[in-house]
Coordinates of C-alpha atoms and ligand atoms in Angstrom, one line a residue:
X1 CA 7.5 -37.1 104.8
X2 CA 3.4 -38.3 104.2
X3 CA 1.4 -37.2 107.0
X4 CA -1.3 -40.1 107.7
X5 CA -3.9 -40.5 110.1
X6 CA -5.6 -43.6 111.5
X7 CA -8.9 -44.3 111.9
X8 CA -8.7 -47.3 114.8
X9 CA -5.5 -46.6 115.9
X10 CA -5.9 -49.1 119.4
X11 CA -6.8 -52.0 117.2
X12 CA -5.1 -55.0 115.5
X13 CA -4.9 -52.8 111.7
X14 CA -4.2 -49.8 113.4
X15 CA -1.3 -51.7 115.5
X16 CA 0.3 -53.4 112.6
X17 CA 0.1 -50.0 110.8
X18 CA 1.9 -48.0 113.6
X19 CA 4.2 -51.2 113.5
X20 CA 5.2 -50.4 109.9
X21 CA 5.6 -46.5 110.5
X22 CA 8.0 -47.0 113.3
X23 CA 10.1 -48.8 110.9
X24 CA 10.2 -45.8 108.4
X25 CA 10.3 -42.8 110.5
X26 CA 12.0 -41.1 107.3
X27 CA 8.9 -41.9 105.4
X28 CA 5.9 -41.3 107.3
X29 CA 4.8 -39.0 110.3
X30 CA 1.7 -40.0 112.1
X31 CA -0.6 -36.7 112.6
X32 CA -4.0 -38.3 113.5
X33 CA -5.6 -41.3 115.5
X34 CA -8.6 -42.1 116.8
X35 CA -10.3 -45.0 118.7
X36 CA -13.7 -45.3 120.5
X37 CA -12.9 -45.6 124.1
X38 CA -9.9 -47.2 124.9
X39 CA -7.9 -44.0 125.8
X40 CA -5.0 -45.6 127.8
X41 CA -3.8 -47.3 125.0
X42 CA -4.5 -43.8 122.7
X43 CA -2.3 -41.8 125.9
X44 CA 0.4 -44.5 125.4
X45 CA 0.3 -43.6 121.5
X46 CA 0.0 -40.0 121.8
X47 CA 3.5 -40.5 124.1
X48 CA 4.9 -42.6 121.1
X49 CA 4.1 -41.2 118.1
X50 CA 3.1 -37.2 118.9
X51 CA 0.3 -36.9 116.8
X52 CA -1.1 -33.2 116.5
X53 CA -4.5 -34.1 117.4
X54 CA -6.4 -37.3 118.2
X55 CA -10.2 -38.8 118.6
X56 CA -12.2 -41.1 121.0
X57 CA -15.7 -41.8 119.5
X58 CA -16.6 -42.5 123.0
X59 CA -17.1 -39.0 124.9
X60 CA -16.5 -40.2 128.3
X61 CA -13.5 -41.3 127.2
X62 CA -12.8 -38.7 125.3
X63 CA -12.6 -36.1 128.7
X64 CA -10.6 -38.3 130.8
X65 CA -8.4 -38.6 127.9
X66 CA -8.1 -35.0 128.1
X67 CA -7.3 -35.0 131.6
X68 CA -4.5 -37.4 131.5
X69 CA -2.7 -35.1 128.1
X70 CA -3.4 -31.8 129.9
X71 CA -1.7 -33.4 133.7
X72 CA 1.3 -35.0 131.0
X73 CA 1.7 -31.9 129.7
X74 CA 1.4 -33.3 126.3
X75 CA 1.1 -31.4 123.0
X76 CA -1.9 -33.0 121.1
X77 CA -5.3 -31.9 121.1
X78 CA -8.4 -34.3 121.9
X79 CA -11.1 -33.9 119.9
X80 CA -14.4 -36.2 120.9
X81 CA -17.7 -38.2 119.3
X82 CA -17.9 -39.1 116.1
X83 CA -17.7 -35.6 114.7
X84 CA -14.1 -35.8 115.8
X85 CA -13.1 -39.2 114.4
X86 CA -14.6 -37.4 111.1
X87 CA -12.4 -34.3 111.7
X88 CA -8.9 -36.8 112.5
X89 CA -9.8 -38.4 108.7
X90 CA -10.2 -34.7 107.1
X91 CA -6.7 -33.4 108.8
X92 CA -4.9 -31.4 106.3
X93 CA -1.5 -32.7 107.0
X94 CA -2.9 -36.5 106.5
X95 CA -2.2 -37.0 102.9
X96 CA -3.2 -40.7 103.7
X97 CA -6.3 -42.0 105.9
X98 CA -5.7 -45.3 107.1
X99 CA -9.5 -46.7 107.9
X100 CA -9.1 -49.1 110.1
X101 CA -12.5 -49.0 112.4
X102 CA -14.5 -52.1 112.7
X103 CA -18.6 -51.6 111.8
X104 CA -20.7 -49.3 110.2
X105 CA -19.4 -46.7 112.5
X106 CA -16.5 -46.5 109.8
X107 CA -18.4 -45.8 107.2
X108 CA -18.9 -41.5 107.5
X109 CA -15.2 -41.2 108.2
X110 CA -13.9 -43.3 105.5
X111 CA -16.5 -41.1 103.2
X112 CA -15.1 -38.0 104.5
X113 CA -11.3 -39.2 103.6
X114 CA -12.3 -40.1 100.5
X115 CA -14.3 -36.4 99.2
X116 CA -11.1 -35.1 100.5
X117 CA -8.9 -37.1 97.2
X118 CA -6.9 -38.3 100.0
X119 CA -4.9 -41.9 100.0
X120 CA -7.1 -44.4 101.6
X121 CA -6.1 -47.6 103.2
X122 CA -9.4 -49.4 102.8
X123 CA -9.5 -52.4 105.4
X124 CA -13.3 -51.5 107.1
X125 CA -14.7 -53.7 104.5
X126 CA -17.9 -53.1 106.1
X127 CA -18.0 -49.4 104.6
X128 CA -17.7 -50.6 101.3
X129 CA -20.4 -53.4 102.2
X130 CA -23.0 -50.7 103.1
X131 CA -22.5 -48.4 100.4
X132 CA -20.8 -50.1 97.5
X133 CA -22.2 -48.0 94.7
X134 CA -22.5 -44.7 96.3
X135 CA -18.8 -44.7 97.4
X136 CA -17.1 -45.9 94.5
X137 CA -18.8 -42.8 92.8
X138 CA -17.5 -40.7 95.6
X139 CA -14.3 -42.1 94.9
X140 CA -14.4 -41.4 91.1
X141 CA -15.8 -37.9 92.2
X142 CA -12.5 -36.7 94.1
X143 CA -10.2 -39.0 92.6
X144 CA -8.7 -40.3 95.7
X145 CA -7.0 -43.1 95.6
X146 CA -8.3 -46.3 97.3
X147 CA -5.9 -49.6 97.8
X148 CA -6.9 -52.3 99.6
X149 CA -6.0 -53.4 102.8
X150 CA -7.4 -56.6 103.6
X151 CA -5.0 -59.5 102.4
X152 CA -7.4 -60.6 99.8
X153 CA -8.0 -57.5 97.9
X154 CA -4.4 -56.8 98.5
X155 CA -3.3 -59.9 96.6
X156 CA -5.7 -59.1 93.7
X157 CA -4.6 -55.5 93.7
X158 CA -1.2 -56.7 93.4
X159 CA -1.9 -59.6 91.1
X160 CA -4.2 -56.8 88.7
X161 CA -0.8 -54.5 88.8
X162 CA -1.2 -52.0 86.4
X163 CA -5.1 -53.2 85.5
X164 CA -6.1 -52.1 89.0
X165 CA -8.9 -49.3 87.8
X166 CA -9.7 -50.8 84.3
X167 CA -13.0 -53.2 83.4
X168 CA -12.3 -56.5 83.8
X169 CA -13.2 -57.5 80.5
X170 CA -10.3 -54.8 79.6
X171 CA -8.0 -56.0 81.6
X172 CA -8.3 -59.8 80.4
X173 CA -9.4 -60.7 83.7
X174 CA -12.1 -63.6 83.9
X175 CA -12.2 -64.7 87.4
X176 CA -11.6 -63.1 90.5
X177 CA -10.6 -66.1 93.3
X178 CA -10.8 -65.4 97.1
X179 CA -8.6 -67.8 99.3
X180 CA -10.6 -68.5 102.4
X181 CA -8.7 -70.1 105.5
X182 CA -12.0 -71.5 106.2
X183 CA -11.6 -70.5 110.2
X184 CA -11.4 -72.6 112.9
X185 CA -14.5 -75.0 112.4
X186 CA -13.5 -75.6 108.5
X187 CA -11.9 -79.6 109.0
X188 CA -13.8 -80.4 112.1
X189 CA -16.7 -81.8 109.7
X190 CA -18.4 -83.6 112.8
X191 CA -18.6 -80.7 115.2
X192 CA -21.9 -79.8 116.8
X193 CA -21.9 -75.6 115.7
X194 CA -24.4 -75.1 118.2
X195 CA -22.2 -75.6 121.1
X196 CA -19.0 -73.3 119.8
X197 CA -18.2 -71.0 122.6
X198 CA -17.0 -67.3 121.8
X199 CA -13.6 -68.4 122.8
X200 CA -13.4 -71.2 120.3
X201 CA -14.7 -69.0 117.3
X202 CA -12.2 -66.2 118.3
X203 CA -9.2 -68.4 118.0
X204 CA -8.3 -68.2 114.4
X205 CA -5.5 -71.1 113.1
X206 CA -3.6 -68.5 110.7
X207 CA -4.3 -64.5 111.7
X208 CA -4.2 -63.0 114.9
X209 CA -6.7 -60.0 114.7
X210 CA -9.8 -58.1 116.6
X211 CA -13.0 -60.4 117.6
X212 CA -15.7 -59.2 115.7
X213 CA -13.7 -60.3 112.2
X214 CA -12.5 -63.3 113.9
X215 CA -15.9 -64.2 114.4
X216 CA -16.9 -63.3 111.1
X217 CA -14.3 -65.8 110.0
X218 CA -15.3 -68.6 112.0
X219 CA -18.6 -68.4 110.5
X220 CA -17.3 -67.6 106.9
X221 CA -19.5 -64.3 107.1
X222 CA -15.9 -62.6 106.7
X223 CA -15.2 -64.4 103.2
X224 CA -18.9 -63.2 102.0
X225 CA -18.4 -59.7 103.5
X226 CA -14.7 -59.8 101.6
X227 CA -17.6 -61.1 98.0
X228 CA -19.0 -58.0 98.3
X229 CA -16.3 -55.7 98.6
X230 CA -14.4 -57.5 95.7
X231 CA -17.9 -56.7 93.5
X232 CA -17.5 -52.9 94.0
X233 CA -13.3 -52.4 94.4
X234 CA -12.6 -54.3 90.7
X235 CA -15.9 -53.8 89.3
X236 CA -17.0 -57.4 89.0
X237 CA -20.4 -59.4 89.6
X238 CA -21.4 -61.8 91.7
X239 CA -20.2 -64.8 89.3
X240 CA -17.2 -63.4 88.5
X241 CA -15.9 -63.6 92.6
X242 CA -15.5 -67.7 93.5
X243 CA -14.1 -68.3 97.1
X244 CA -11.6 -71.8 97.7
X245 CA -11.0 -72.5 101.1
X246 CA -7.4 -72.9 101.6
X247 CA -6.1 -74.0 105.2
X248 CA -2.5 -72.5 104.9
X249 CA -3.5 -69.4 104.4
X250 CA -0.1 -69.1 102.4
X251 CA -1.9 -67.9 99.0
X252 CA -3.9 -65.1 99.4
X253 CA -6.0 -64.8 96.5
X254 CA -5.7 -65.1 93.1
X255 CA -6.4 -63.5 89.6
X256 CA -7.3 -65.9 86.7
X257 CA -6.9 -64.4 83.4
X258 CA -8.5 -65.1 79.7
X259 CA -5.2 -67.0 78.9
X260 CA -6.0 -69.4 81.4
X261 CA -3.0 -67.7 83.3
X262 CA -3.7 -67.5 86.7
X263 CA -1.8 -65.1 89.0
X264 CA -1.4 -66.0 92.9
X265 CA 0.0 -63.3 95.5
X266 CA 1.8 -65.7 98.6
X267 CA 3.4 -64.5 101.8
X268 CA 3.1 -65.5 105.6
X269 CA -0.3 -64.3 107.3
X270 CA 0.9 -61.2 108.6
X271 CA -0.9 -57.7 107.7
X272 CA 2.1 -55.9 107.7
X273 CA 2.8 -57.0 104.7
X274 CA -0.6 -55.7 103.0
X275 CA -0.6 -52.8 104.8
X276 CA 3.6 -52.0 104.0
X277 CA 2.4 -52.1 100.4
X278 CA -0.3 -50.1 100.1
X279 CA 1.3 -47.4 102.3
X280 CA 4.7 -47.7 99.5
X281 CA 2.9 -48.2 96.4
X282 CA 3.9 -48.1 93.5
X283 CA 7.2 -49.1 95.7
X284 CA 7.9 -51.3 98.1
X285 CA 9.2 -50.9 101.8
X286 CA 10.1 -53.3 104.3
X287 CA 7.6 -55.1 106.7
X288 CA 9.2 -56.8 109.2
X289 CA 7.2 -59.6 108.7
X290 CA 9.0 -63.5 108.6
X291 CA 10.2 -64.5 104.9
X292 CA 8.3 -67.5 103.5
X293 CA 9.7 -70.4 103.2
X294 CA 8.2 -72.9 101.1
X295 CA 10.5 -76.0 102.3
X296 CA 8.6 -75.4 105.5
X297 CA 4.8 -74.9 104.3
X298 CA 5.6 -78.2 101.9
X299 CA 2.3 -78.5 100.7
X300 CA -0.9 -76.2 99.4
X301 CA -4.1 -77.6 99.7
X302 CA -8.0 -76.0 98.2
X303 CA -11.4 -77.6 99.0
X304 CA -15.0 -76.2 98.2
X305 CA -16.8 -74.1 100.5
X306 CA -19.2 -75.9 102.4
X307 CA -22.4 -73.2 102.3
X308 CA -24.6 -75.8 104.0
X309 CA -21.6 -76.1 106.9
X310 CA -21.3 -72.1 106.8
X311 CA -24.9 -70.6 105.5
X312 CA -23.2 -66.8 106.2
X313 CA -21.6 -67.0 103.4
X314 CA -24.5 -67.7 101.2
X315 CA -26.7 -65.1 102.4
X316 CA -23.7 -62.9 101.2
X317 CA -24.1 -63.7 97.8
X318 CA -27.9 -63.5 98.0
X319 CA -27.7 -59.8 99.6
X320 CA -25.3 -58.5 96.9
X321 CA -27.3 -60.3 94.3
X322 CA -30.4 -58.3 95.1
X323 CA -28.1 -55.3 95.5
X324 CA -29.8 -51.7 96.5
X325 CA -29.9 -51.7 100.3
X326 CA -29.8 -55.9 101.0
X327 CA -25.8 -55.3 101.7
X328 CA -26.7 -53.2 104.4
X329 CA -29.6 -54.9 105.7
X330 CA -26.7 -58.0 105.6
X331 CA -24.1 -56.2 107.2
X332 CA -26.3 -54.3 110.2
X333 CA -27.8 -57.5 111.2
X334 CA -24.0 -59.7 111.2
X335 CA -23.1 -56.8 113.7
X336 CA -25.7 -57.5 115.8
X337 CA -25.8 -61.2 115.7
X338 CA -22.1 -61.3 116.4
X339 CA -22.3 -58.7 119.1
X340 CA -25.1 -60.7 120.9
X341 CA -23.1 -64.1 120.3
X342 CA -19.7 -62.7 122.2
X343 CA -22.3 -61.7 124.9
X344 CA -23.5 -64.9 125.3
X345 CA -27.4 -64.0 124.4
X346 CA -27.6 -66.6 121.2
X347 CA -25.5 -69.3 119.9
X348 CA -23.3 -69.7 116.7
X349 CA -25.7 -71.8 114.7
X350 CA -28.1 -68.7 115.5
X351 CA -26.5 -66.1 113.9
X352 CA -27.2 -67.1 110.1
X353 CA -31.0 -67.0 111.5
X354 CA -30.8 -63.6 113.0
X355 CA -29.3 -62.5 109.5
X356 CA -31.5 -64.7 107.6
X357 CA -35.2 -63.2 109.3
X358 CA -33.7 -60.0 109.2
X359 CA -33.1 -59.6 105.4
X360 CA -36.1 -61.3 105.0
X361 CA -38.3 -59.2 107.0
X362 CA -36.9 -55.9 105.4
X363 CA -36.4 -56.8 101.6
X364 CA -34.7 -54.4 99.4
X365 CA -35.1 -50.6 98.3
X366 CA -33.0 -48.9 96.0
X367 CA -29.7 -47.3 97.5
X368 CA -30.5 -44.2 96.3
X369 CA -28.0 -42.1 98.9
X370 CA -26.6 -42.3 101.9
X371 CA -29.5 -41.4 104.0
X372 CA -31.5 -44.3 103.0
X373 CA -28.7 -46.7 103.4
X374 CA -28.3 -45.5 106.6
X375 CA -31.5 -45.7 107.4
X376 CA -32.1 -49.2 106.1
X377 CA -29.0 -50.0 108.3
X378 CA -30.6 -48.8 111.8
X379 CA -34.0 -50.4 110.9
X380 CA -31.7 -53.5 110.4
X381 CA -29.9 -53.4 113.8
X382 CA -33.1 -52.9 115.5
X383 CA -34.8 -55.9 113.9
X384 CA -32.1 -57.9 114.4
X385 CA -32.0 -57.1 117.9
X386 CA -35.4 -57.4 118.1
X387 CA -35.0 -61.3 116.6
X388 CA -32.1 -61.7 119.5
X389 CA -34.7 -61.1 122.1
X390 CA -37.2 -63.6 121.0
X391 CA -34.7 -66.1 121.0
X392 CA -32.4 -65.5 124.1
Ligands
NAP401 N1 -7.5 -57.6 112.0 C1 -7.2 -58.0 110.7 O1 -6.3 -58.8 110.5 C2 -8.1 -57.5 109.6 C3 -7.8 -58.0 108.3 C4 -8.5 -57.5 107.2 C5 -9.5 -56.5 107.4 N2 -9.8 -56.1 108.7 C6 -10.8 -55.1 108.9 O2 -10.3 -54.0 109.6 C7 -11.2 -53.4 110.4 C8 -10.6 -53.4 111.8 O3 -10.4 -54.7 112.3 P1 -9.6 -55.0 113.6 O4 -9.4 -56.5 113.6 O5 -8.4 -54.1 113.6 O6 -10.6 -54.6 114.7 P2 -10.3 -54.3 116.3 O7 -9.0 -54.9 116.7 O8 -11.5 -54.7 117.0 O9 -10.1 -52.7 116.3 C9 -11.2 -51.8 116.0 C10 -10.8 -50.4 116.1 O10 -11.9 -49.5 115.9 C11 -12.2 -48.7 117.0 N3 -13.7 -48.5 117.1 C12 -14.6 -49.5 117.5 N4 -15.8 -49.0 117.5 C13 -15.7 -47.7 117.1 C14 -16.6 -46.6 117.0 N5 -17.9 -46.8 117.2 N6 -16.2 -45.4 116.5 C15 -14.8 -45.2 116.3 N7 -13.9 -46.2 116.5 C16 -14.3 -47.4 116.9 C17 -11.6 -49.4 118.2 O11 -11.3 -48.5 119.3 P3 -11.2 -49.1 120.8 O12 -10.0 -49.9 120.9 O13 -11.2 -47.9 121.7 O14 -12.5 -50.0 121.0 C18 -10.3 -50.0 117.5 O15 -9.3 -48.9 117.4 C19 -12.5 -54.3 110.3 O16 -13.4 -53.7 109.4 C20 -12.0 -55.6 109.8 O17 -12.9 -56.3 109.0 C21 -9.1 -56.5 109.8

């Protein structure tokens, strides 16, 4: 039985993940959660899956979560603020850490899982974003072992099989291709983007997931988020990583080899099935997810990405480009933008600009340890802010 805790246990990861342990109660026991303040959903859970101890980032939350397991009589103890999401990803009886918060506010967490040589689901891409360098060192450090979550790096870690860990140039590998779906805005070539309403830019075609990534699809910022974190998981540069928008969202990436050999992982969009292999490997478990069936997808189609249509994705390439703390800057300043779009305070086409100013306005230093990156980060969000004011 593999004790595993989740890191964003109320949301749509942590959902499909608690999905594919109640299929295999034989396999895996679920000893940690945590969340940030929706603590009906986390009582519901604790009722469910009897965790031994869970975390709301949110300390409010946090007591009258308390409350509610001490009136319930329930055995699980409540731990509070970030230092106790960080103590849910260090439990002893979690062999694996899935990290499934959204934001920077993943980032220490997924760190502390990591030092600790512990299985880690990676889909906070945004940790990996932040930090590229300095975690992959952490993770050679402890020798945890880190397997991707997010479908994309979960094709190419699939498609890599046994390569997963080597050089590229060692593993015959010469391109690294990222399907994008291309959101909702991709084939609608004569929209006006300044008008798109949070509602339309949260209603993905393919995947069903939480807003802030849904935005970030909409706006491609997602795809050059996912650029980034294929640099640092398999080791490649900026050239090596090309994106193809592909509506279907049937193939999810692909691996093209020296041979000319190119090596697709396909499946319906459904995470389960990402996050069903990571949690087996190196076997495989059922997902519950719908079979494919390629009588009824009938036909694949790949275009270009459009960076003058979707500029996010650009400035993605730029920032890891540069490298040192750019990613950061990059990352810290989407948050904001996107935050302050679902509230209404700037529109789509204004997000790119907020991003845009912002790396401008800081530049780069070297990402010398955490401290700085974090630094850089908060300096970020406050500019960024700053940019949203002038303009709402
Ligand atoms: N959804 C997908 O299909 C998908 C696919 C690939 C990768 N990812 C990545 O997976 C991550 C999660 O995405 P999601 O779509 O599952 O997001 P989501 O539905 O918004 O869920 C986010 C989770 O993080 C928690 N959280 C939010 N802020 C927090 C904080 N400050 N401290 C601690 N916990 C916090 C939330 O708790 P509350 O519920 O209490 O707010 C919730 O449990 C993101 O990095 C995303 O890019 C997602």
């Amino acid at each position: 039985m593999i004790g595993i805790s989740i890191l964003g246990a109320t949301g749509s990861i942590g959902t499909s993940t608690l999905d594919v342990i109640s299929q295999h109660p034989d396999k895996f026991k679920v000893v940690g959660l945590s969340a940030n303040s929706n603590n009906y959903k986390m009582l519901t859970l604790i009722e469910r899956f009897q965790p031994q101890c869970v975390a709301m980032a949110d300390e409010s939350a946090a007591k009258d979560l308390n409350k509610m397991v001490q009136d319930k009589k329930l055995n699980c103890e409540v731990l509070s603020g970030v230092n106790g999401v960080r103590e849910v990803a260090r439990l002893d009886a979690a062999a694996y850490v899935m990290a499934s918060i959204v934001g920077a506010a993943g980032l220490e967490p997924t760190l502390d899982a990591v030092r600790l040589g512990k299985r880690v689901l990676l889909a906070n891409k945004e940790s990996l974003v932040m930090s590229g360098e300095l975690f992959m060192q952490e993770v050679a450090n402890s020798g945890a072992e880190l397997l991707p979550i997010d479908s994309e790096h979960n094709a190419i870690f699939q498609a890599l099989g046994e390569n997963y860990g080597k050089s590229l140039d060692e593993s015959g590998v010469e391109k690294i291709i990222l399907t994008a779906s291309g959101g909702p805005f991709f084939k609608d070539k004569d929209r006006d983007f300044s008008v798109i309403t949070p509602e339309q830019a949260v209603a993905h075609p393919n995947w069903s997931m939480g807003k802030k990534i849904s935005v970030d699809s909409a706006s491609m910022m997602n795809k050059g988020l996912e650029v980034i974190e294929a640099c640092w998981l398999f080791d490649a540069t900026p050239d090596q990583v090309d994106v193809v928008v592909h509506p279907q969202s049937v193939i999810h990436s692909m691996v093209e080899y020296v041979d000319g050999s190119v090596l697709a992982q396909l499946g319906n969009p459904d995470m389960r099935t990402p996050i069903a292999n990571a949690m087996a490997w190196p076997e495989r478990i059922g997902a519950g997810v719908k079979r494919l069936n390629m009588f009824e997808v009938g036909r694949l189609d790949f275009f270009q990405p459009d960076m003058e249509r979707f500029p996010c994705l650009r400035l993605a390439y730029d920032a890891v480009s540069e490298g040192g703390t750019m990613p950061a800057v990059l990352n810290a300043a989407n948050e904001i933008a996107v935050a302050s779009f679902l509230d209404g305070k700037i529109r789509f086409t204004q997000i790119q600009k907020v991003i845009s100013e912002t790396m401008e306005k800081l530049g780069k230093l070297n990402a010398e340890n955490l401290q700085v990156i974090q630094q850089q980060s908060q300096k970020a969000e406050a500019t960024a802010a700053q940019i949203v004011s002038a303009l709402s």
